Amino acid sequence: MCTYQTATLDVSGSGKGADGWFPVTRASVYFDHPVHAPAEHTLNVDLLNPDRGAGARVAVELDAASARALATAIIAMLESAPPGLVEESLRT
Amino acid sequence: MSDAMRAETVRITGHGGDEIEAYLAEPLDGPGSGGVVVIHHMPGYDAATKEITRKFAAHGYLAICPNLYSREAPGASPDDAAAAARANGGVPDDRLVGDVAGAIEHLKSLPLSNGKFATIGYCSGGRQSFLAACSLPLDAAVDCYGAFIVGSPPEGMPLKVGPIVHLAKDLSGPLLGLFGAEDQHPSPEQVAELAAELDKYEKVHDFHTYEGAGHAFFAVDRPSYRPEAANDGWRRIWDFFGRYLAS
C-alpha cells in the first residue's frame, strides 16, 4: 500500500549526495514503498535541500528492524556523549 | 496495420497553462484509436510506468503519461522528484485534473485519435483516475487499488489527500476497479462502500477483488507482484477498453 503518511522537519547539517557534500535543511521520514530495497515497505529517510533542487537529496531505505536499531543507536550516542558536548554543539 | 509505434518525451500544456513533461506512446498507423491517460503511482514518473504506457500503444491505443511532478522537480530523476513532491505535500487535486485535461487535449490533436478517452491509474493514481473521471467528460476509467477515495488518511499527515467518494454522482463514464483482497488501502470494506455509492447513482462499474493479492499487484518490479491477479486484470482492461474506447 501507499501509506501517504510522512513526517517532515527542519534539520541543520550536511549530507553527501550524487554531486558531493551540500547543506541539508529539510528531512522527510516515511514508511512506504522503497525505490530500490528488495521489500514491499521500508522506513525511508530523505535529507534534502529544496533550494538546491530535487537532486540535492541523501536517501536511505531501511527494513523496519534496521531502522529501529539505527534510531536507537543515534539516541544512545547522543545520550552517552561527554557532559556538555551536545549542548555546546547546539550553541555554535 | 503494422505493429510499429513511437514512444518519446513530449511537452504538453497542463493545469494553469503550465508546460509539463509527458511520455507519449502511439501506434504509427491503423484505424482511429482511443486515447488512454496513464496516471503514475506515488513513486513517480518512472521506468515501470513508461513501460505500462508503451503497453497500451502496443495494444493499439494512444497513450500518454503526464509527469505530475514536473513542477516540483523539472529534469530530476523520478525518485528524487517523488521525494520532492512528497515533501511538498503531494499533488493538489485541482492540478491533477488540469494536467489530465491537458494530456487529453494533446491526445485529441493526434491524427489517429478517434475522440474517445479514458484514464487508468495505479496506487495514488487509482484515486486520481476516479477523480479525473468525476471531473472531466471521459468514456471510461480504471482504478487500480486507489486508496483514500473512501476514508481519510491518518491525522497530521502533510499530504493534500482527502476522501472523494462524494464525487461518485459525477462519474462521467464506466469505471473498472481492480483491487487486492489483502490490501488495507483500500480495504475490501472501502471498495464495497465505493461500489454502494456508485450503485446509488446507477453508475456503471465493474469491480474485481483478487484473493491472494494485496496492494500493487500489477507492479512487475516489486515483491507485491501477483502474476495471476495481474494477468487477469490486464485481460479485463483490454476487454473494458475494447468495449468503451473502440471507434
Short mmCIF file of C-alpha atoms in Angstrom, two decimals:
data_model
loop_
_atom_site.label_atom_id
_atom_site.label_comp_id
_atom_site.label_asym_id
_atom_site.label_seq_id
_atom_site.Cartn_x
_atom_site.Cartn_y
_atom_site.Cartn_z
CA MET A 1 0.00 0.00 0.00
CA CYS A 2 0.93 3.64 -0.26
CA THR A 3 0.82 4.84 3.31
CA TYR A 4 0.99 8.53 2.31
CA GLN A 5 1.94 9.22 5.93
CA THR A 6 5.03 11.41 6.08
CA ALA A 7 6.84 13.29 8.82
CA THR A 8 8.70 16.36 7.61
CA LEU A 9 11.01 18.52 9.69
CA ASP A 10 13.66 21.22 9.51
CA VAL A 11 17.19 19.93 10.03
CA SER A 12 20.62 21.51 10.04
CA GLY A 13 23.79 19.82 8.90
CA SER A 14 25.39 18.40 5.77
CA GLY A 15 24.85 15.38 3.57
CA LYS A 16 26.78 13.80 0.74
CA GLY A 17 24.77 13.31 -2.44
CA ALA A 18 25.48 12.49 -6.06
CA ASP A 19 27.38 15.78 -6.55
CA GLY A 20 29.27 15.78 -3.25
CA TRP A 21 28.57 17.49 0.06
CA PHE A 22 25.80 20.03 0.49
CA PRO A 23 23.94 21.66 3.41
CA VAL A 24 20.76 19.78 4.37
CA THR A 25 17.80 21.83 5.56
CA ARG A 26 14.77 19.53 5.46
CA ALA A 27 14.03 15.87 6.15
CA SER A 28 11.17 13.54 5.23
CA VAL A 29 10.59 10.29 7.10
CA TYR A 30 8.02 7.73 5.93
CA PHE A 31 7.25 4.01 5.93
CA ASP A 32 6.24 3.21 2.37
CA HIS A 33 7.32 1.56 -0.87
CA PRO A 34 11.05 1.71 -1.48
CA VAL A 35 12.54 2.55 -4.85
CA HIS A 36 15.46 0.14 -4.57
CA ALA A 37 15.39 -2.01 -1.40
CA PRO A 38 14.03 -5.53 -2.00
CA ALA A 39 10.99 -5.21 0.29
CA GLU A 40 7.38 -4.13 -0.07
CA HIS A 41 7.76 -1.41 2.55
CA THR A 42 10.76 0.22 4.17
CA LEU A 43 11.48 3.10 6.51
CA ASN A 44 12.67 5.83 4.20
CA VAL A 45 14.58 8.98 5.09
CA ASP A 46 15.26 11.81 2.67
CA LEU A 47 17.69 14.54 3.72
CA LEU A 48 17.02 17.45 1.41
CA ASN A 49 17.94 20.94 0.39
CA PRO A 50 14.92 22.18 -1.60
CA ASP A 51 16.72 25.39 -2.57
CA ARG A 52 19.27 23.35 -4.49
CA GLY A 53 16.71 21.31 -6.41
CA ALA A 54 15.23 17.83 -6.13
CA GLY A 55 18.58 16.18 -6.82
CA ALA A 56 20.06 17.60 -3.60
CA ARG A 57 18.98 14.52 -1.64
CA VAL A 58 20.53 11.84 0.51
CA ALA A 59 18.15 8.89 0.62
CA VAL A 60 18.11 5.68 2.64
CA GLU A 61 15.59 2.82 2.61
CA LEU A 62 15.91 0.50 5.64
CA ASP A 63 13.95 -2.53 6.75
CA ALA A 64 11.95 -1.84 9.89
CA ALA A 65 14.33 -3.67 12.25
CA SER A 66 17.36 -1.84 10.85
CA ALA A 67 15.59 1.49 11.12
CA ARG A 68 14.71 0.88 14.78
CA ALA A 69 18.26 -0.23 15.55
CA LEU A 70 19.67 2.85 13.85
CA ALA A 71 17.28 5.17 15.69
CA THR A 72 18.21 3.53 18.99
CA ALA A 73 21.91 3.86 18.20
CA ILE A 74 21.52 7.55 17.33
CA ILE A 75 19.72 8.30 20.60
CA ALA A 76 22.25 6.21 22.57
CA MET A 77 25.19 8.06 21.05
CA LEU A 78 23.65 11.45 21.80
CA GLU A 79 22.87 10.43 25.37
CA SER A 80 26.31 8.96 26.02
CA ALA A 81 28.26 11.93 24.66
CA PRO A 82 30.54 13.55 27.25
CA PRO A 83 28.68 16.01 29.51
CA GLY A 84 28.13 19.40 27.90
CA LEU A 85 29.29 18.43 24.42
CA VAL A 86 25.86 18.17 22.83
CA GLU A 87 24.71 21.43 24.45
CA GLU A 88 27.88 23.13 23.28
CA SER A 89 27.39 21.93 19.70
CA LEU A 90 23.87 23.40 19.65
CA ARG A 91 25.17 26.84 20.67
CA THR A 92 27.57 27.13 17.71
CA MET B 1 -1.89 -2.18 -39.89
CA SER B 2 1.65 -2.75 -38.66
CA ASP B 3 2.75 -3.09 -35.05
CA ALA B 4 5.11 -0.11 -35.30
CA MET B 5 4.91 2.52 -32.59
CA ARG B 6 6.73 5.61 -31.39
CA ALA B 7 7.40 6.43 -27.76
CA GLU B 8 9.01 9.66 -26.63
CA THR B 9 9.02 12.52 -24.14
CA VAL B 10 6.84 15.45 -25.18
CA ARG B 11 5.82 18.79 -23.67
CA ILE B 12 2.14 19.43 -23.06
CA THR B 13 0.11 22.25 -21.56
CA GLY B 14 -1.11 21.25 -18.12
CA HIS B 15 -3.08 22.87 -15.33
CA GLY B 16 -2.99 26.67 -15.26
CA GLY B 17 -1.30 26.79 -18.67
CA ASP B 18 1.93 25.35 -17.26
CA GLU B 19 4.13 23.47 -19.68
CA ILE B 20 4.81 20.00 -18.26
CA GLU B 21 6.64 16.89 -19.36
CA ALA B 22 4.78 13.78 -20.55
CA TYR B 23 5.62 10.41 -22.04
CA LEU B 24 3.69 9.64 -25.23
CA ALA B 25 3.41 6.22 -26.86
CA GLU B 26 1.42 5.89 -30.09
CA PRO B 27 0.83 3.37 -32.85
CA LEU B 28 2.15 4.69 -36.17
CA ASP B 29 -0.77 3.54 -38.30
CA GLY B 30 -4.05 1.69 -38.18
CA PRO B 31 -7.65 2.71 -37.62
CA GLY B 32 -8.69 5.51 -35.29
CA SER B 33 -7.59 4.80 -31.75
CA GLY B 34 -8.90 5.57 -28.31
CA GLY B 35 -6.69 7.59 -26.00
CA VAL B 36 -5.52 6.50 -22.55
CA VAL B 37 -4.06 8.81 -19.93
CA VAL B 38 -1.83 6.73 -17.65
CA ILE B 39 -1.59 8.25 -14.16
CA HIS B 40 1.61 7.21 -12.46
CA HIS B 41 1.85 5.90 -8.91
CA MET B 42 3.23 7.83 -5.96
CA PRO B 43 6.86 6.74 -6.60
CA GLY B 44 6.59 8.81 -9.73
CA TYR B 45 7.03 9.02 -13.46
CA ASP B 46 9.35 6.05 -13.55
CA ALA B 47 10.58 3.37 -15.94
CA ALA B 48 7.83 0.93 -14.89
CA THR B 49 5.07 3.46 -15.65
CA LYS B 50 6.61 4.29 -19.02
CA GLU B 51 6.60 0.57 -19.78
CA ILE B 52 2.88 0.44 -18.97
CA THR B 53 2.34 3.43 -21.28
CA ARG B 54 4.08 1.60 -24.13
CA LYS B 55 1.97 -1.48 -23.42
CA PHE B 56 -1.18 0.49 -24.25
CA ALA B 57 0.35 1.65 -27.55
CA ALA B 58 1.33 -1.95 -28.34
CA HIS B 59 -2.37 -2.78 -27.94
CA GLY B 60 -3.37 -0.06 -30.39
CA TYR B 61 -4.16 2.85 -28.05
CA LEU B 62 -2.74 6.37 -27.99
CA ALA B 63 -1.25 6.57 -24.53
CA ILE B 64 0.22 9.43 -22.55
CA CYS B 65 1.59 9.68 -19.04
CA PRO B 66 1.95 13.23 -17.71
CA ASN B 67 4.76 13.77 -15.22
CA LEU B 68 2.71 15.01 -12.28
CA TYR B 69 5.90 16.13 -10.54
CA SER B 70 7.14 18.28 -13.45
CA ARG B 71 6.76 21.49 -11.49
CA GLU B 72 8.45 20.40 -8.24
CA ALA B 73 11.41 18.81 -9.90
CA PRO B 74 11.95 19.64 -13.57
CA GLY B 75 14.53 17.31 -15.07
CA ALA B 76 15.13 15.42 -11.81
CA SER B 77 15.33 11.64 -11.63
CA PRO B 78 11.93 10.05 -10.85
CA ASP B 79 12.85 9.05 -7.29
CA ASP B 80 14.20 12.50 -6.42
CA ALA B 81 11.11 14.10 -7.96
CA ALA B 82 8.81 11.81 -5.96
CA ALA B 83 10.68 12.69 -2.75
CA ALA B 84 10.38 16.41 -3.51
CA ALA B 85 6.66 16.11 -4.27
CA ARG B 86 6.07 14.16 -1.06
CA ALA B 87 7.95 16.77 0.99
CA ASN B 88 5.79 19.46 -0.65
CA GLY B 89 2.54 17.77 0.32
CA GLY B 90 1.82 15.85 -2.88
CA VAL B 91 -0.22 16.72 -5.96
CA PRO B 92 -3.24 19.01 -5.34
CA ASP B 93 -6.47 17.57 -6.76
CA ASP B 94 -7.29 20.56 -8.96
CA ARG B 95 -3.83 20.47 -10.50
CA LEU B 96 -4.21 16.75 -11.24
CA VAL B 97 -7.47 17.36 -13.07
CA GLY B 98 -5.90 20.19 -15.08
CA ASP B 99 -2.92 18.07 -16.04
CA VAL B 100 -5.12 15.15 -17.14
CA ALA B 101 -7.27 17.58 -19.17
CA GLY B 102 -4.10 18.85 -20.84
CA ALA B 103 -2.98 15.30 -21.60
CA ILE B 104 -6.37 14.59 -23.23
CA GLU B 105 -6.10 17.75 -25.34
CA HIS B 106 -2.72 16.53 -26.55
CA LEU B 107 -4.16 13.13 -27.47
CA LYS B 108 -7.04 14.84 -29.29
CA SER B 109 -4.56 16.62 -31.55
CA LEU B 110 -3.04 13.36 -32.80
CA PRO B 111 -4.13 12.25 -36.28
CA LEU B 112 -5.12 8.73 -35.17
CA SER B 113 -7.39 9.89 -32.32
CA ASN B 114 -10.97 8.60 -32.52
CA GLY B 115 -12.13 11.15 -29.97
CA LYS B 116 -12.63 8.67 -27.10
CA PHE B 117 -10.61 8.91 -23.91
CA ALA B 118 -10.02 7.07 -20.67
CA THR B 119 -7.80 7.27 -17.64
CA ILE B 120 -6.06 4.49 -15.76
CA GLY B 121 -4.09 4.91 -12.57
CA TYR B 122 -2.26 2.79 -10.07
CA CYS B 123 -1.91 3.28 -6.32
CA SER B 124 -2.35 7.03 -5.66
CA GLY B 125 -3.07 7.23 -9.40
CA GLY B 126 -6.10 4.97 -8.90
CA ARG B 127 -7.70 7.61 -6.72
CA GLN B 128 -6.68 10.26 -9.26
CA SER B 129 -8.18 8.24 -12.15
CA PHE B 130 -11.52 8.23 -10.30
CA LEU B 131 -11.12 11.95 -9.55
CA ALA B 132 -10.46 12.73 -13.23
CA ALA B 133 -13.44 10.63 -14.32
CA CYS B 134 -15.68 12.57 -11.92
CA SER B 135 -14.33 15.92 -13.11
CA LEU B 136 -13.90 15.53 -16.89
CA PRO B 137 -16.03 14.01 -19.66
CA LEU B 138 -14.41 10.59 -20.13
CA ASP B 139 -15.58 7.47 -21.95
CA ALA B 140 -14.13 5.10 -19.34
CA ALA B 141 -11.79 4.95 -16.37
CA VAL B 142 -9.83 2.30 -14.50
CA ASP B 143 -8.96 2.47 -10.80
CA CYS B 144 -6.21 0.06 -9.76
CA TYR B 145 -6.20 -0.11 -5.95
CA GLY B 146 -6.55 3.62 -5.36
CA ALA B 147 -6.53 4.49 -1.65
CA PHE B 148 -8.49 7.26 0.07
CA ILE B 149 -11.38 7.55 -2.38
CA VAL B 150 -13.23 6.35 0.72
CA GLY B 151 -11.80 7.13 4.15
CA SER B 152 -9.39 9.74 5.38
CA PRO B 153 -5.63 9.42 5.67
CA PRO B 154 -4.12 9.41 9.16
CA GLU B 155 -4.18 12.60 11.20
CA GLY B 156 -1.30 15.00 10.92
CA MET B 157 -0.08 13.90 7.55
CA PRO B 158 1.08 16.69 5.29
CA LEU B 159 -0.25 15.29 2.01
CA LYS B 160 -3.22 17.07 0.47
CA VAL B 161 -5.38 13.97 0.05
CA GLY B 162 -8.92 13.62 1.30
CA PRO B 163 -11.91 11.34 0.64
CA ILE B 164 -13.66 11.95 -2.70
CA VAL B 165 -16.39 9.31 -2.62
CA HIS B 166 -18.95 12.13 -2.65
CA LEU B 167 -17.95 12.80 -6.27
CA ALA B 168 -19.38 9.42 -7.38
CA LYS B 169 -22.57 11.12 -8.55
CA ASP B 170 -20.49 12.98 -11.15
CA LEU B 171 -18.74 9.93 -12.64
CA SER B 172 -18.79 10.54 -16.40
CA GLY B 173 -18.22 7.03 -17.77
CA PRO B 174 -17.99 3.36 -16.81
CA LEU B 175 -15.44 2.52 -14.10
CA LEU B 176 -13.39 -0.67 -13.91
CA GLY B 177 -11.94 -1.28 -10.44
CA LEU B 178 -9.21 -3.82 -9.73
CA PHE B 179 -8.31 -4.49 -6.10
CA GLY B 180 -6.43 -6.90 -3.83
CA ALA B 181 -8.30 -8.75 -1.07
CA GLU B 182 -5.30 -8.35 1.25
CA ASP B 183 -4.96 -4.61 0.69
CA GLN B 184 -5.89 -2.29 3.56
CA HIS B 185 -5.65 0.92 1.48
CA PRO B 186 -8.22 0.50 0.03
CA SER B 187 -9.66 -2.23 2.24
CA PRO B 188 -12.34 -4.57 0.86
CA GLU B 189 -14.83 -2.69 3.06
CA GLN B 190 -13.87 0.63 1.45
CA VAL B 191 -14.18 -0.91 -2.02
CA ALA B 192 -17.67 -2.13 -1.06
CA GLU B 193 -18.58 1.36 0.15
CA LEU B 194 -17.48 2.90 -3.16
CA ALA B 195 -19.46 0.27 -5.08
CA ALA B 196 -22.56 1.03 -2.99
CA GLU B 197 -22.19 4.75 -3.67
CA LEU B 198 -21.91 4.09 -7.42
CA ASP B 199 -24.98 1.82 -7.24
CA LYS B 200 -26.90 4.62 -5.55
CA TYR B 201 -26.38 6.87 -8.57
CA GLU B 202 -26.74 3.99 -11.08
CA LYS B 203 -23.19 4.49 -12.33
CA VAL B 204 -21.83 1.65 -14.47
CA HIS B 205 -18.94 -0.05 -12.70
CA ASP B 206 -17.22 -3.40 -12.76
CA PHE B 207 -15.16 -4.21 -9.65
CA HIS B 208 -12.94 -7.25 -9.09
CA THR B 209 -11.07 -8.12 -5.91
CA TYR B 210 -8.37 -10.76 -6.17
CA GLU B 211 -7.72 -13.25 -3.40
CA GLY B 212 -4.05 -13.70 -2.54
CA ALA B 213 -3.19 -10.23 -3.81
CA GLY B 214 -2.51 -7.05 -1.88
CA HIS B 215 -1.62 -3.55 -2.95
CA ALA B 216 0.38 -3.00 -6.17
CA PHE B 217 -0.14 -6.49 -7.59
CA PHE B 218 0.42 -5.16 -11.15
CA ALA B 219 3.94 -3.90 -10.29
CA VAL B 220 6.27 -6.38 -12.01
CA ASP B 221 9.37 -4.83 -10.41
CA ARG B 222 8.17 -5.14 -6.82
CA PRO B 223 7.67 -8.04 -4.38
CA SER B 224 3.94 -7.24 -4.36
CA TYR B 225 3.61 -8.54 -7.95
CA ARG B 226 0.98 -11.29 -8.24
CA PRO B 227 1.05 -12.70 -11.79
CA GLU B 228 -2.34 -14.43 -11.67
CA ALA B 229 -4.15 -11.31 -10.49
CA ALA B 230 -2.16 -9.05 -12.84
CA ASN B 231 -2.75 -11.26 -15.88
CA ASP B 232 -6.47 -11.46 -15.22
CA GLY B 233 -6.52 -7.72 -14.54
CA TRP B 234 -4.89 -6.96 -17.89
CA ARG B 235 -7.38 -9.24 -19.62
CA ARG B 236 -10.21 -7.25 -18.06
CA ILE B 237 -8.59 -3.94 -19.00
CA TRP B 238 -8.31 -4.96 -22.67
CA ASP B 239 -11.90 -6.16 -22.67
CA PHE B 240 -13.13 -2.96 -20.96
CA PHE B 241 -11.26 -0.58 -23.26
CA GLY B 242 -12.27 -2.73 -26.26
CA ARG B 243 -15.89 -2.04 -25.35
CA TYR B 244 -15.71 1.64 -24.44
CA LEU B 245 -12.83 3.13 -26.44
CA ALA B 246 -13.34 1.40 -29.78
CA SER B 247 -14.12 3.56 -32.80
#
